[in-house]
PDB file of C-alpha atoms in Angstrom:
ATOM      1  CA  MET A 485      15.212   5.497 -25.548  1.00 48.00           C
ATOM      2  CA  LEU A 486      15.900   8.202 -22.993  1.00 50.00           C
ATOM      3  CA  ASP A 487      12.840  10.145 -24.150  1.00 56.00           C
ATOM      4  CA  ILE A 488      10.700   7.331 -22.767  1.00 57.00           C
ATOM      5  CA  ILE A 489      12.794   6.864 -19.644  1.00 52.00           C
ATOM      6  CA  GLY A 490      13.209  10.580 -18.920  1.00 54.00           C
ATOM      7  CA  PRO A 491       9.846  11.362 -17.268  1.00 61.00           C
ATOM      8  CA  PRO A 492       9.840   8.389 -14.817  1.00 62.00           C
ATOM      9  CA  ALA A 493      13.486   9.094 -14.005  1.00 61.00           C
ATOM     10  CA  ALA A 494      12.655  12.691 -13.120  1.00 63.00           C
ATOM     11  CA  GLU A 495       9.813  11.551 -10.873  1.00 70.00           C
ATOM     12  CA  SER A 496      12.139   9.161  -9.031  1.00 71.00           C
ATOM     13  CA  GLY A 497      14.814  11.794  -8.497  1.00 79.00           C
ATOM     14  CA  ALA A 498      17.315   9.840 -10.607  1.00 78.00           C
ATOM     15  CA  THR A 499      18.962  10.886 -13.819  1.00 81.00           C
ATOM     16  CA  ALA A 500      17.729   9.120 -16.956  1.00 77.00           C
ATOM     17  CA  GLU A 501      20.981   7.158 -17.065  1.00 84.00           C
ATOM     18  CA  GLU A 502      20.649   6.036 -13.421  1.00 85.00           C
ATOM     19  CA  PHE A 503      17.030   5.035 -13.984  1.00 81.00           C
ATOM     20  CA  GLU A 504      17.932   3.097 -17.146  1.00 84.00           C
ATOM     21  CA  SER A 505      20.732   1.317 -15.288  1.00 89.00           C
ATOM     22  CA  ARG A 506      18.354   0.313 -12.462  1.00 86.00           C
ATOM     23  CA  MET A 507      15.749  -0.909 -14.924  1.00 85.00           C
ATOM     24  CA  ALA A 508      18.354  -2.917 -16.850  1.00 90.00           C
ATOM     25  CA  ALA A 509      19.575  -4.543 -13.643  1.00 92.00           C
ATOM     26  CA  SER A 510      16.036  -5.725 -12.891  1.00 90.00           C
ATOM     27  CA  VAL A 511      15.645  -7.878 -16.023  1.00 89.00           C
ATOM     28  CA  SER A 512      17.210 -11.256 -16.733  1.00 92.00           C
ATOM     29  CA  ILE A 513      19.321 -10.152 -19.714  1.00 92.00           C
ATOM     30  CA  GLY A 514      20.784  -7.256 -17.732  1.00 92.00           C
ATOM     31  CA  ARG A 515      19.928  -4.573 -20.263  1.00 91.00           C
ATOM     32  CA  LEU A 516      16.942  -2.923 -21.865  1.00 88.00           C
ATOM     33  CA  VAL A 517      15.704  -4.272 -25.171  1.00 90.00           C
ATOM     34  CA  ARG A 518      16.589  -2.153 -28.187  1.00 91.00           C
ATOM     35  CA  PRO A 519      13.833  -0.959 -30.552  1.00 91.00           C
ATOM     36  CA  GLU A 520      15.245  -3.006 -33.420  1.00 94.00           C
ATOM     37  CA  GLU A 521      14.965  -6.156 -31.283  1.00 94.00           C
ATOM     38  CA  VAL A 522      11.287  -5.428 -30.672  1.00 93.00           C
ATOM     39  CA  ALA A 523      10.828  -4.862 -34.411  1.00 94.00           C
ATOM     40  CA  VAL A 524      12.219  -8.332 -35.184  1.00 96.00           C
ATOM     41  CA  VAL A 525       9.725  -9.938 -32.796  1.00 93.00           C
ATOM     42  CA  VAL A 526       6.821  -7.945 -34.235  1.00 93.00           C
ATOM     43  CA  ALA A 527       7.867  -8.898 -37.772  1.00 96.00           C
ATOM     44  CA  PHE A 528       7.982 -12.577 -36.795  1.00 95.00           C
ATOM     45  CA  LEU A 529       4.653 -12.536 -34.949  1.00 93.00           C
ATOM     46  CA  THR A 530       2.892 -10.866 -37.864  1.00 94.00           C
ATOM     47  CA  SER A 531       4.379 -13.246 -40.436  1.00 96.00           C
ATOM     48  CA  PRO A 532       3.195 -16.676 -41.586  1.00 95.00           C
ATOM     49  CA  LEU A 533       6.191 -18.164 -39.723  1.00 95.00           C
ATOM     50  CA  SER A 534       4.368 -17.636 -36.412  1.00 93.00           C
ATOM     51  CA  VAL A 535       1.362 -19.774 -37.371  1.00 92.00           C
ATOM     52  CA  ALA A 536       2.073 -22.297 -34.584  1.00 90.00           C
ATOM     53  CA  THR A 537       2.759 -19.630 -31.939  1.00 88.00           C
ATOM     54  CA  ASN A 538      -0.150 -19.663 -29.495  1.00 85.00           C
ATOM     55  CA  GLY A 539       1.202 -18.648 -26.091  1.00 79.00           C
ATOM     56  CA  ASP A 540       0.564 -22.051 -24.512  1.00 78.00           C
ATOM     57  CA  ALA A 541       3.542 -22.895 -22.296  1.00 73.00           C
ATOM     58  CA  GLY A 542       2.324 -26.464 -21.670  1.00 65.00           C
TER      59      GLY A 542
END
Protein backbone atom coordinates (compact mmCIF):
# COMPACT_ATOMS: atom_id res chain seq x y z
CA MET A 1 0.00 0.00 0.00
CA LEU A 2 2.80 2.42 0.76
CA ASP A 3 4.07 2.17 -2.82
CA ILE A 4 0.88 3.91 -3.93
CA ILE A 5 0.88 6.38 -1.05
CA GLY A 6 4.60 7.15 -1.22
CA PRO A 7 4.68 9.63 -4.14
CA PRO A 8 1.79 11.86 -2.92
CA ALA A 9 3.24 11.76 0.59
CA ALA A 10 6.59 12.99 -0.69
CA GLU A 11 4.90 15.83 -2.57
CA SER A 12 3.05 16.91 0.58
CA GLY A 13 6.19 16.88 2.71
CA ALA A 14 4.78 14.12 4.93
CA THR A 15 6.12 10.65 5.46
CA ALA A 16 4.12 7.84 3.85
CA GLU A 17 2.87 6.83 7.29
CA GLU A 18 1.72 10.38 8.13
CA PHE A 19 -0.01 10.70 4.77
CA GLU A 20 -1.74 7.33 5.20
CA SER A 21 -2.89 8.34 8.68
CA ARG A 22 -4.34 11.62 7.36
CA MET A 23 -6.09 9.84 4.51
CA ALA A 24 -7.53 7.23 6.88
CA ALA A 25 -8.85 9.94 9.18
CA SER A 26 -10.73 11.50 6.27
CA VAL A 27 -12.94 8.47 5.53
CA SER A 28 -15.93 7.24 7.51
CA ILE A 29 -14.43 3.88 8.52
CA GLY A 30 -11.28 5.56 9.83
CA ARG A 31 -8.85 3.45 7.83
CA LEU A 32 -7.86 2.73 4.27
CA VAL A 33 -9.46 -0.22 2.52
CA ARG A 34 -7.22 -3.26 2.17
CA PRO A 35 -6.63 -4.79 -1.29
CA GLU A 36 -8.36 -8.02 -0.27
CA GLU A 37 -11.49 -6.03 0.64
CA VAL A 38 -11.53 -4.48 -2.83
CA ALA A 39 -11.10 -7.95 -4.33
CA VAL A 40 -14.21 -9.21 -2.51
CA VAL A 41 -16.28 -6.35 -3.94
CA VAL A 42 -14.94 -6.92 -7.45
CA ALA A 43 -15.68 -10.65 -7.18
CA PHE A 44 -19.25 -9.90 -6.08
CA LEU A 45 -19.88 -7.28 -8.76
CA THR A 46 -18.63 -9.58 -11.51
CA SER A 47 -20.67 -12.55 -10.28
CA PRO A 48 -24.27 -13.52 -11.01
CA LEU A 49 -25.10 -12.55 -7.40
CA SER A 50 -24.94 -8.86 -8.38
CA VAL A 51 -27.66 -9.13 -11.04
CA ALA A 52 -29.96 -6.74 -9.15
CA THR A 53 -27.19 -4.23 -8.36
CA ASN A 54 -27.81 -1.13 -10.48
CA GLY A 55 -26.52 1.86 -8.54
CA ASP A 56 -29.97 3.39 -8.05
CA ALA A 57 -30.17 4.75 -4.50
CA GLY A 58 -33.91 5.49 -4.78
